[in-house]
JSON list of C-alpha atoms in Angstrom, two decimals:
[
{"chain": "W", "resi": 270, "resn": "ALA", "atom": "CA", "xyz": [-89.62, -3.40, 53.51]},
{"chain": "W", "resi": 271, "resn": "ARG", "atom": "CA", "xyz": [-87.89, -5.95, 51.28]},
{"chain": "W", "resi": 272, "resn": "ARG", "atom": "CA", "xyz": [-89.90, -8.93, 52.43]},
{"chain": "W", "resi": 273, "resn": "GLY", "atom": "CA", "xyz": [-93.20, -9.99, 50.95]},
{"chain": "W", "resi": 274, "resn": "GLY", "atom": "CA", "xyz": [-92.25, -8.74, 47.50]},
{"chain": "W", "resi": 275, "resn": "TRP", "atom": "CA", "xyz": [-91.85, -5.10, 48.54]},
{"chain": "W", "resi": 276, "resn": "GLY", "atom": "CA", "xyz": [-88.20, -5.05, 47.48]},
{"chain": "W", "resi": 277, "resn": "LYS", "atom": "CA", "xyz": [-89.15, -6.11, 43.96]},
{"chain": "W", "resi": 278, "resn": "LEU", "atom": "CA", "xyz": [-91.92, -3.50, 43.85]},
{"chain": "W", "resi": 279, "resn": "LEU", "atom": "CA", "xyz": [-89.54, -0.74, 44.95]},
{"chain": "W", "resi": 280, "resn": "ALA", "atom": "CA", "xyz": [-86.85, -1.81, 42.48]},
{"chain": "W", "resi": 281, "resn": "ARG", "atom": "CA", "xyz": [-89.15, -2.04, 39.47]},
{"chain": "W", "resi": 282, "resn": "SER", "atom": "CA", "xyz": [-90.83, 1.24, 40.42]},
{"chain": "W", "resi": 283, "resn": "ARG", "atom": "CA", "xyz": [-87.41, 2.88, 40.27]},
{"chain": "W", "resi": 284, "resn": "TYR", "atom": "CA", "xyz": [-86.91, 1.50, 36.77]},
{"chain": "W", "resi": 285, "resn": "LEU", "atom": "CA", "xyz": [-90.20, 3.03, 35.63]},
{"chain": "W", "resi": 286, "resn": "PHE", "atom": "CA", "xyz": [-89.10, 6.31, 37.22]},
{"chain": "W", "resi": 287, "resn": "ILE", "atom": "CA", "xyz": [-85.99, 6.12, 35.04]},
{"chain": "W", "resi": 288, "resn": "ALA", "atom": "CA", "xyz": [-88.06, 5.25, 31.96]},
{"chain": "W", "resi": 289, "resn": "GLN", "atom": "CA", "xyz": [-90.17, 8.35, 32.52]},
{"chain": "W", "resi": 290, "resn": "LYS", "atom": "CA", "xyz": [-87.15, 10.68, 32.59]},
{"chain": "W", "resi": 291, "resn": "PRO", "atom": "CA", "xyz": [-84.19, 8.86, 30.98]},
{"chain": "W", "resi": 292, "resn": "GLU", "atom": "CA", "xyz": [-82.29, 12.04, 30.11]},
{"chain": "W", "resi": 293, "resn": "ILE", "atom": "CA", "xyz": [-81.41, 12.67, 33.76]},
{"chain": "W", "resi": 294, "resn": "ILE", "atom": "CA", "xyz": [-79.92, 9.18, 34.22]},
{"chain": "W", "resi": 295, "resn": "ALA", "atom": "CA", "xyz": [-76.54, 7.86, 33.06]},
{"chain": "W", "resi": 296, "resn": "GLU", "atom": "CA", "xyz": [-76.37, 5.43, 30.13]},
{"chain": "W", "resi": 297, "resn": "HIS", "atom": "CA", "xyz": [-75.20, 2.65, 32.44]},
{"chain": "W", "resi": 298, "resn": "ILE", "atom": "CA", "xyz": [-76.30, 1.76, 35.95]},
{"chain": "W", "resi": 299, "resn": "CYS", "atom": "CA", "xyz": [-74.09, -0.05, 38.45]},
{"chain": "W", "resi": 300, "resn": "ALA", "atom": "CA", "xyz": [-75.39, -1.81, 41.55]},
{"chain": "W", "resi": 301, "resn": "GLU", "atom": "CA", "xyz": [-73.17, -2.77, 44.46]},
{"chain": "W", "resi": 302, "resn": "LEU", "atom": "CA", "xyz": [-74.14, -5.76, 46.55]},
{"chain": "W", "resi": 303, "resn": "ARG", "atom": "CA", "xyz": [-73.08, -6.60, 50.07]},
{"chain": "W", "resi": 304, "resn": "GLY", "atom": "CA", "xyz": [-70.31, -9.18, 50.12]},
{"chain": "W", "resi": 305, "resn": "TRP", "atom": "CA", "xyz": [-70.16, -12.40, 52.07]},
{"chain": "W", "resi": 306, "resn": "ARG", "atom": "CA", "xyz": [-69.25, -12.49, 55.74]},
{"chain": "W", "resi": 307, "resn": "GLY", "atom": "CA", "xyz": [-69.22, -15.26, 58.29]},
{"chain": "W", "resi": 308, "resn": "PRO", "atom": "CA", "xyz": [-71.95, -16.03, 60.84]},
{"chain": "W", "resi": 309, "resn": "ASN", "atom": "CA", "xyz": [-69.99, -14.19, 63.54]},
{"chain": "W", "resi": 310, "resn": "GLY", "atom": "CA", "xyz": [-69.35, -11.14, 61.37]},
{"chain": "W", "resi": 311, "resn": "GLU", "atom": "CA", "xyz": [-65.88, -12.15, 60.20]},
{"chain": "W", "resi": 312, "resn": "GLN", "atom": "CA", "xyz": [-64.72, -10.52, 56.96]},
{"chain": "W", "resi": 313, "resn": "PRO", "atom": "CA", "xyz": [-62.25, -12.84, 55.18]},
{"chain": "W", "resi": 314, "resn": "PHE", "atom": "CA", "xyz": [-61.75, -10.56, 52.18]},
{"chain": "W", "resi": 315, "resn": "TRP", "atom": "CA", "xyz": [-61.15, -7.50, 54.33]},
{"chain": "W", "resi": 316, "resn": "GLU", "atom": "CA", "xyz": [-58.72, -9.40, 56.53]},
{"chain": "W", "resi": 317, "resn": "SER", "atom": "CA", "xyz": [-56.69, -10.50, 53.48]},
{"chain": "W", "resi": 318, "resn": "VAL", "atom": "CA", "xyz": [-56.77, -7.20, 51.60]},
{"chain": "W", "resi": 319, "resn": "GLY", "atom": "CA", "xyz": [-58.26, -4.07, 53.14]},
{"chain": "W", "resi": 320, "resn": "ARG", "atom": "CA", "xyz": [-56.84, -4.12, 56.63]},
{"chain": "W", "resi": 321, "resn": "HIS", "atom": "CA", "xyz": [-53.28, -4.02, 55.26]},
{"chain": "W", "resi": 322, "resn": "PHE", "atom": "CA", "xyz": [-53.88, -0.59, 53.73]},
{"chain": "W", "resi": 323, "resn": "PHE", "atom": "CA", "xyz": [-56.34, 1.11, 56.11]},
{"chain": "W", "resi": 324, "resn": "GLU", "atom": "CA", "xyz": [-55.56, 1.89, 59.73]},
{"chain": "W", "resi": 325, "resn": "MET", "atom": "CA", "xyz": [-59.11, 1.09, 60.82]},
{"chain": "W", "resi": 326, "resn": "ASP", "atom": "CA", "xyz": [-61.43, -1.88, 61.03]},
{"chain": "W", "resi": 327, "resn": "PHE", "atom": "CA", "xyz": [-64.00, -2.82, 58.40]},
{"chain": "W", "resi": 328, "resn": "VAL", "atom": "CA", "xyz": [-66.93, -1.06, 60.08]},
{"chain": "W", "resi": 329, "resn": "ALA", "atom": "CA", "xyz": [-65.00, 2.20, 60.42]},
{"chain": "W", "resi": 330, "resn": "ALA", "atom": "CA", "xyz": [-63.75, 2.04, 56.83]},
{"chain": "W", "resi": 331, "resn": "ASP", "atom": "CA", "xyz": [-67.23, 1.31, 55.48]},
{"chain": "W", "resi": 332, "resn": "LEU", "atom": "CA", "xyz": [-68.71, 4.19, 57.50]},
{"chain": "W", "resi": 333, "resn": "HIS", "atom": "CA", "xyz": [-65.97, 6.56, 56.34]},
{"chain": "W", "resi": 334, "resn": "ASN", "atom": "CA", "xyz": [-66.66, 5.59, 52.74]},
{"chain": "W", "resi": 335, "resn": "ALA", "atom": "CA", "xyz": [-70.39, 6.17, 53.16]},
{"chain": "W", "resi": 336, "resn": "THR", "atom": "CA", "xyz": [-70.03, 9.57, 54.83]},
{"chain": "W", "resi": 337, "resn": "HIS", "atom": "CA", "xyz": [-66.94, 11.05, 53.16]},
{"chain": "W", "resi": 338, "resn": "GLY", "atom": "CA", "xyz": [-66.81, 9.44, 49.73]},
{"chain": "W", "resi": 339, "resn": "ASN", "atom": "CA", "xyz": [-64.29, 7.04, 48.27]},
{"chain": "W", "resi": 340, "resn": "GLN", "atom": "CA", "xyz": [-61.34, 9.33, 47.58]},
{"chain": "W", "resi": 341, "resn": "PHE", "atom": "CA", "xyz": [-59.51, 7.84, 50.56]},
{"chain": "W", "resi": 342, "resn": "ILE", "atom": "CA", "xyz": [-59.72, 4.42, 48.86]},
{"chain": "W", "resi": 343, "resn": "GLN", "atom": "CA", "xyz": [-57.87, 5.80, 45.84]},
{"chain": "W", "resi": 344, "resn": "ASP", "atom": "CA", "xyz": [-55.34, 7.44, 48.15]},
{"chain": "W", "resi": 345, "resn": "LEU", "atom": "CA", "xyz": [-54.57, 4.34, 50.22]},
{"chain": "W", "resi": 346, "resn": "MET", "atom": "CA", "xyz": [-55.08, 1.33, 47.98]},
{"chain": "W", "resi": 347, "resn": "PRO", "atom": "CA", "xyz": [-52.20, 0.14, 45.77]},
{"chain": "W", "resi": 348, "resn": "ARG", "atom": "CA", "xyz": [-52.25, 1.06, 42.09]},
{"chain": "W", "resi": 349, "resn": "HIS", "atom": "CA", "xyz": [-50.85, -2.30, 41.09]},
{"chain": "W", "resi": 350, "resn": "PRO", "atom": "CA", "xyz": [-52.73, -5.61, 40.79]},
{"chain": "W", "resi": 351, "resn": "VAL", "atom": "CA", "xyz": [-53.44, -7.59, 43.94]},
{"chain": "W", "resi": 352, "resn": "TYR", "atom": "CA", "xyz": [-52.77, -11.22, 43.04]},
{"chain": "W", "resi": 353, "resn": "THR", "atom": "CA", "xyz": [-55.48, -13.50, 44.36]},
{"chain": "W", "resi": 354, "resn": "VAL", "atom": "CA", "xyz": [-52.99, -16.34, 44.82]},
{"chain": "W", "resi": 355, "resn": "PHE", "atom": "CA", "xyz": [-51.65, -14.44, 47.83]},
{"chain": "W", "resi": 356, "resn": "LEU", "atom": "CA", "xyz": [-55.06, -14.24, 49.48]},
{"chain": "W", "resi": 357, "resn": "SER", "atom": "CA", "xyz": [-56.37, -16.78, 51.95]},
{"chain": "W", "resi": 358, "resn": "PRO", "atom": "CA", "xyz": [-58.67, -19.50, 50.55]},
{"chain": "W", "resi": 359, "resn": "GLU", "atom": "CA", "xyz": [-61.49, -17.96, 52.58]},
{"chain": "W", "resi": 360, "resn": "ALA", "atom": "CA", "xyz": [-60.90, -14.56, 50.99]},
{"chain": "W", "resi": 361, "resn": "ARG", "atom": "CA", "xyz": [-60.76, -15.99, 47.48]},
{"chain": "W", "resi": 362, "resn": "ALA", "atom": "CA", "xyz": [-64.09, -17.70, 48.11]},
{"chain": "W", "resi": 363, "resn": "CYS", "atom": "CA", "xyz": [-65.62, -14.28, 48.84]},
{"chain": "W", "resi": 364, "resn": "ILE", "atom": "CA", "xyz": [-64.74, -12.77, 45.46]},
{"chain": "W", "resi": 365, "resn": "GLY", "atom": "CA", "xyz": [-67.96, -11.90, 43.65]},
{"chain": "W", "resi": 366, "resn": "ARG", "atom": "CA", "xyz": [-70.06, -13.73, 46.24]},
{"chain": "W", "resi": 367, "resn": "PRO", "atom": "CA", "xyz": [-73.06, -11.80, 47.59]},
{"chain": "W", "resi": 368, "resn": "HIS", "atom": "CA", "xyz": [-74.07, -12.07, 51.22]},
{"chain": "W", "resi": 369, "resn": "GLU", "atom": "CA", "xyz": [-77.02, -14.38, 51.82]},
{"chain": "W", "resi": 370, "resn": "SER", "atom": "CA", "xyz": [-79.16, -11.35, 52.69]},
{"chain": "W", "resi": 371, "resn": "ALA", "atom": "CA", "xyz": [-78.30, -9.86, 49.29]},
{"chain": "W", "resi": 372, "resn": "ARG", "atom": "CA", "xyz": [-78.93, -13.00, 47.24]},
{"chain": "W", "resi": 373, "resn": "ALA", "atom": "CA", "xyz": [-82.55, -12.12, 46.41]},
{"chain": "W", "resi": 374, "resn": "ALA", "atom": "CA", "xyz": [-81.51, -8.64, 45.29]},
{"chain": "W", "resi": 375, "resn": "TYR", "atom": "CA", "xyz": [-78.71, -10.14, 43.18]},
{"chain": "W", "resi": 376, "resn": "ASP", "atom": "CA", "xyz": [-81.12, -12.56, 41.50]},
{"chain": "W", "resi": 377, "resn": "MET", "atom": "CA", "xyz": [-83.57, -9.73, 40.75]},
{"chain": "W", "resi": 378, "resn": "LEU", "atom": "CA", "xyz": [-80.82, -7.65, 39.18]},
{"chain": "W", "resi": 379, "resn": "ILE", "atom": "CA", "xyz": [-79.71, -10.54, 36.99]},
{"chain": "W", "resi": 380, "resn": "GLU", "atom": "CA", "xyz": [-83.34, -11.10, 35.97]},
{"chain": "W", "resi": 381, "resn": "GLU", "atom": "CA", "xyz": [-83.51, -7.45, 34.93]},
{"chain": "W", "resi": 382, "resn": "GLY", "atom": "CA", "xyz": [-80.47, -7.85, 32.69]},
{"chain": "W", "resi": 383, "resn": "PHE", "atom": "CA", "xyz": [-77.62, -6.74, 34.95]},
{"chain": "W", "resi": 384, "resn": "GLU", "atom": "CA", "xyz": [-74.37, -8.64, 34.52]},
{"chain": "W", "resi": 385, "resn": "TRP", "atom": "CA", "xyz": [-71.37, -9.27, 36.73]},
{"chain": "W", "resi": 386, "resn": "ASP", "atom": "CA", "xyz": [-68.24, -8.27, 34.79]},
{"chain": "W", "resi": 387, "resn": "GLN", "atom": "CA", "xyz": [-65.68, -9.34, 37.40]},
{"chain": "W", "resi": 388, "resn": "TYR", "atom": "CA", "xyz": [-65.77, -6.04, 39.32]},
{"chain": "W", "resi": 389, "resn": "ILE", "atom": "CA", "xyz": [-65.95, -6.34, 43.10]},
{"chain": "W", "resi": 390, "resn": "ASP", "atom": "CA", "xyz": [-66.15, -4.16, 46.17]},
{"chain": "W", "resi": 391, "resn": "ILE", "atom": "CA", "xyz": [-62.67, -3.46, 47.52]},
{"chain": "W", "resi": 392, "resn": "PHE", "atom": "CA", "xyz": [-63.84, -3.89, 51.12]},
{"chain": "W", "resi": 393, "resn": "ASP", "atom": "CA", "xyz": [-65.80, -7.15, 51.20]},
{"chain": "W", "resi": 394, "resn": "GLY", "atom": "CA", "xyz": [-65.39, -8.63, 47.70]},
{"chain": "W", "resi": 395, "resn": "GLY", "atom": "CA", "xyz": [-69.10, -8.34, 46.92]},
{"chain": "W", "resi": 396, "resn": "PRO", "atom": "CA", "xyz": [-70.11, -8.20, 43.24]},
{"chain": "W", "resi": 397, "resn": "LEU", "atom": "CA", "xyz": [-70.73, -4.97, 41.32]},
{"chain": "W", "resi": 398, "resn": "VAL", "atom": "CA", "xyz": [-73.24, -5.60, 38.53]},
{"chain": "W", "resi": 399, "resn": "ASP", "atom": "CA", "xyz": [-73.86, -3.33, 35.56]},
{"chain": "W", "resi": 400, "resn": "ALA", "atom": "CA", "xyz": [-76.48, -2.81, 32.87]},
{"chain": "W", "resi": 401, "resn": "LYS", "atom": "CA", "xyz": [-77.10, -0.45, 30.00]},
{"chain": "W", "resi": 402, "resn": "THR", "atom": "CA", "xyz": [-80.00, 1.65, 31.26]},
{"chain": "W", "resi": 403, "resn": "SER", "atom": "CA", "xyz": [-82.13, 1.31, 28.14]},
{"chain": "W", "resi": 404, "resn": "GLN", "atom": "CA", "xyz": [-81.74, -2.48, 28.23]},
{"chain": "W", "resi": 405, "resn": "ILE", "atom": "CA", "xyz": [-82.97, -3.04, 31.78]},
{"chain": "W", "resi": 406, "resn": "ARG", "atom": "CA", "xyz": [-85.90, -5.40, 31.29]},
{"chain": "W", "resi": 407, "resn": "THR", "atom": "CA", "xyz": [-88.59, -3.37, 33.06]},
{"chain": "W", "resi": 408, "resn": "ILE", "atom": "CA", "xyz": [-87.55, -0.27, 31.12]},
{"chain": "W", "resi": 409, "resn": "ARG", "atom": "CA", "xyz": [-87.20, -2.05, 27.80]},
{"chain": "W", "resi": 410, "resn": "GLU", "atom": "CA", "xyz": [-90.54, -3.84, 28.03]},
{"chain": "W", "resi": 411, "resn": "SER", "atom": "CA", "xyz": [-92.56, -0.90, 29.35]},
{"chain": "W", "resi": 412, "resn": "ARG", "atom": "CA", "xyz": [-95.06, 0.77, 27.02]},
{"chain": "W", "resi": 413, "resn": "VAL", "atom": "CA", "xyz": [-96.92, 4.08, 27.13]},
{"chain": "W", "resi": 414, "resn": "LYS", "atom": "CA", "xyz": [-100.70, 3.79, 26.76]},
{"chain": "W", "resi": 415, "resn": "ARG", "atom": "CA", "xyz": [-103.47, 6.37, 26.74]},
{"chain": "W", "resi": 416, "resn": "LEU", "atom": "CA", "xyz": [-106.04, 5.99, 29.52]},
{"chain": "W", "resi": 417, "resn": "PHE", "atom": "CA", "xyz": [-109.30, 5.15, 27.76]},
{"chain": "W", "resi": 418, "resn": "ALA", "atom": "CA", "xyz": [-111.57, 4.68, 30.75]},
{"chain": "W", "resi": 419, "resn": "THR", "atom": "CA", "xyz": [-111.86, 3.58, 34.35]},
{"chain": "W", "resi": 420, "resn": "GLY", "atom": "CA", "xyz": [-113.97, 0.62, 35.35]},
{"chain": "W", "resi": 421, "resn": "ASP", "atom": "CA", "xyz": [-114.05, -3.00, 36.44]},
{"chain": "W", "resi": 422, "resn": "VAL", "atom": "CA", "xyz": [-110.73, -4.66, 35.58]},
{"chain": "W", "resi": 423, "resn": "ALA", "atom": "CA", "xyz": [-111.06, -7.73, 37.82]},
{"chain": "W", "resi": 424, "resn": "ASN", "atom": "CA", "xyz": [-110.31, -9.97, 34.85]},
{"chain": "W", "resi": 425, "resn": "GLY", "atom": "CA", "xyz": [-107.37, -7.87, 33.70]},
{"chain": "W", "resi": 426, "resn": "GLU", "atom": "CA", "xyz": [-103.64, -8.48, 33.97]},
{"chain": "W", "resi": 427, "resn": "THR", "atom": "CA", "xyz": [-101.59, -7.31, 36.94]},
{"chain": "W", "resi": 428, "resn": "MET", "atom": "CA", "xyz": [-99.47, -4.40, 35.73]},
{"chain": "W", "resi": 429, "resn": "LEU", "atom": "CA", "xyz": [-96.96, -1.99, 37.17]},
{"chain": "W", "resi": 430, "resn": "MET", "atom": "CA", "xyz": [-98.09, 1.46, 36.02]},
{"chain": "W", "resi": 431, "resn": "ALA", "atom": "CA", "xyz": [-96.53, 4.90, 36.35]},
{"chain": "W", "resi": 432, "resn": "ALA", "atom": "CA", "xyz": [-97.39, 8.47, 35.50]},
{"chain": "W", "resi": 433, "resn": "GLY", "atom": "CA", "xyz": [-95.65, 11.81, 35.97]},
{"chain": "W", "resi": 434, "resn": "ALA", "atom": "CA", "xyz": [-91.93, 12.39, 36.29]},
{"chain": "W", "resi": 435, "resn": "VAL", "atom": "CA", "xyz": [-89.51, 13.39, 39.05]},
{"chain": "W", "resi": 436, "resn": "SER", "atom": "CA", "xyz": [-91.52, 15.26, 41.74]},
{"chain": "W", "resi": 437, "resn": "SER", "atom": "CA", "xyz": [-94.88, 14.27, 40.19]},
{"chain": "W", "resi": 438, "resn": "PHE", "atom": "CA", "xyz": [-93.97, 10.61, 39.67]},
{"chain": "W", "resi": 439, "resn": "ARG", "atom": "CA", "xyz": [-96.47, 8.06, 40.90]},
{"chain": "W", "resi": 440, "resn": "CYS", "atom": "CA", "xyz": [-96.46, 4.29, 40.56]},
{"chain": "W", "resi": 441, "resn": "VAL", "atom": "CA", "xyz": [-98.98, 1.57, 41.35]},
{"chain": "W", "resi": 442, "resn": "ARG", "atom": "CA", "xyz": [-99.28, -2.19, 40.94]},
{"chain": "W", "resi": 443, "resn": "GLU", "atom": "CA", "xyz": [-102.84, -3.01, 39.93]},
{"chain": "W", "resi": 444, "resn": "LYS", "atom": "CA", "xyz": [-104.87, -4.96, 37.44]},
{"chain": "W", "resi": 445, "resn": "ALA", "atom": "CA", "xyz": [-105.53, -3.30, 34.10]},
{"chain": "W", "resi": 446, "resn": "GLN", "atom": "CA", "xyz": [-106.83, -4.09, 30.65]},
{"chain": "W", "resi": 447, "resn": "ILE", "atom": "CA", "xyz": [-104.98, -3.16, 27.47]},
{"chain": "W", "resi": 448, "resn": "ASP", "atom": "CA", "xyz": [-106.59, -2.90, 24.05]},
{"chain": "W", "resi": 449, "resn": "GLY", "atom": "CA", "xyz": [-104.07, -1.79, 21.47]},
{"chain": "W", "resi": 450, "resn": "ASP", "atom": "CA", "xyz": [-102.79, 1.59, 22.63]},
{"chain": "W", "resi": 451, "resn": "SER", "atom": "CA", "xyz": [-105.64, 2.09, 25.08]},
{"chain": "W", "resi": 452, "resn": "LEU", "atom": "CA", "xyz": [-105.66, 1.31, 28.78]},
{"chain": "W", "resi": 453, "resn": "ILE", "atom": "CA", "xyz": [-108.48, 0.69, 31.24]},
{"chain": "W", "resi": 454, "resn": "VAL", "atom": "CA", "xyz": [-107.76, 0.86, 34.97]},
{"chain": "W", "resi": 455, "resn": "SER", "atom": "CA", "xyz": [-109.78, 0.90, 38.16]},
{"chain": "W", "resi": 456, "resn": "LYS", "atom": "CA", "xyz": [-110.91, 4.19, 39.65]},
{"chain": "W", "resi": 457, "resn": "ASP", "atom": "CA", "xyz": [-108.60, 3.59, 42.61]},
{"chain": "W", "resi": 458, "resn": "ALA", "atom": "CA", "xyz": [-105.59, 3.11, 40.32]},
{"chain": "W", "resi": 459, "resn": "ALA", "atom": "CA", "xyz": [-106.43, 6.26, 38.35]},
{"chain": "W", "resi": 460, "resn": "LYS", "atom": "CA", "xyz": [-106.70, 8.20, 41.59]},
{"chain": "W", "resi": 461, "resn": "ALA", "atom": "CA", "xyz": [-103.40, 6.82, 42.88]},
{"chain": "W", "resi": 462, "resn": "LEU", "atom": "CA", "xyz": [-101.70, 7.76, 39.61]},
{"chain": "W", "resi": 463, "resn": "ASN", "atom": "CA", "xyz": [-103.48, 11.13, 39.51]},
{"chain": "W", "resi": 464, "resn": "VAL", "atom": "CA", "xyz": [-104.55, 10.57, 35.90]},
{"chain": "W", "resi": 465, "resn": "LYS", "atom": "CA", "xyz": [-107.78, 11.08, 33.98]},
{"chain": "W", "resi": 466, "resn": "THR", "atom": "CA", "xyz": [-109.17, 9.84, 30.68]},
{"chain": "W", "resi": 467, "resn": "GLY", "atom": "CA", "xyz": [-106.85, 10.83, 27.85]},
{"chain": "W", "resi": 468, "resn": "ASP", "atom": "CA", "xyz": [-103.69, 10.97, 29.98]},
{"chain": "W", "resi": 469, "resn": "PHE", "atom": "CA", "xyz": [-100.70, 8.77, 29.24]},
{"chain": "W", "resi": 470, "resn": "VAL", "atom": "CA", "xyz": [-99.63, 5.96, 31.55]},
{"chain": "W", "resi": 471, "resn": "ARG", "atom": "CA", "xyz": [-96.47, 3.87, 31.31]},
{"chain": "W", "resi": 472, "resn": "CYS", "atom": "CA", "xyz": [-97.08, 0.21, 32.07]},
{"chain": "W", "resi": 473, "resn": "VAL", "atom": "CA", "xyz": [-95.31, -3.13, 32.13]},
{"chain": "W", "resi": 474, "resn": "ALA", "atom": "CA", "xyz": [-96.52, -6.62, 32.97]},
{"chain": "W", "resi": 475, "resn": "TRP", "atom": "CA", "xyz": [-95.86, -7.61, 36.56]}
]
């Protein structure tokens, strides 16, 4: 689903979902990216850090974290700094380095205004990036327009448009024309968004 631009579409659609109902979302959003591992699945960061504190391998620890929450990390990990000088060179090279399969997602997050502030995943060393919700680019640049009419918008600009909130939320990427506070979309886009003339639509340039 993340190839062919679908990952970007899904990500930016989520941001418009947030823009439609910001009061239910925290003021900051954190995204965790998969850390680097070798071509044969080796985990240098885990081997230098995690395995010394958990009586399980990486896969088991990651699964436990996903299914039972991260309290066990707080229980088992040391409360004192782990000095990177004591890690293997391979492990140090993993710090803040996303896996190749996560590189595109990392670049998209940075483009949206997320920043890496030196926080990493305790298991694989992957970066944790953070952004103030209101300053995420898609959210910040989105505007609410009133639907003026439906018609031929072949010469319009490709937009990401959303209407509704939570259970009624809909989002579509289509061409549209903007004139001041008014919006013209195709009949298909209006149908997909479940909007009619006079309704409000949130939009942002694609």
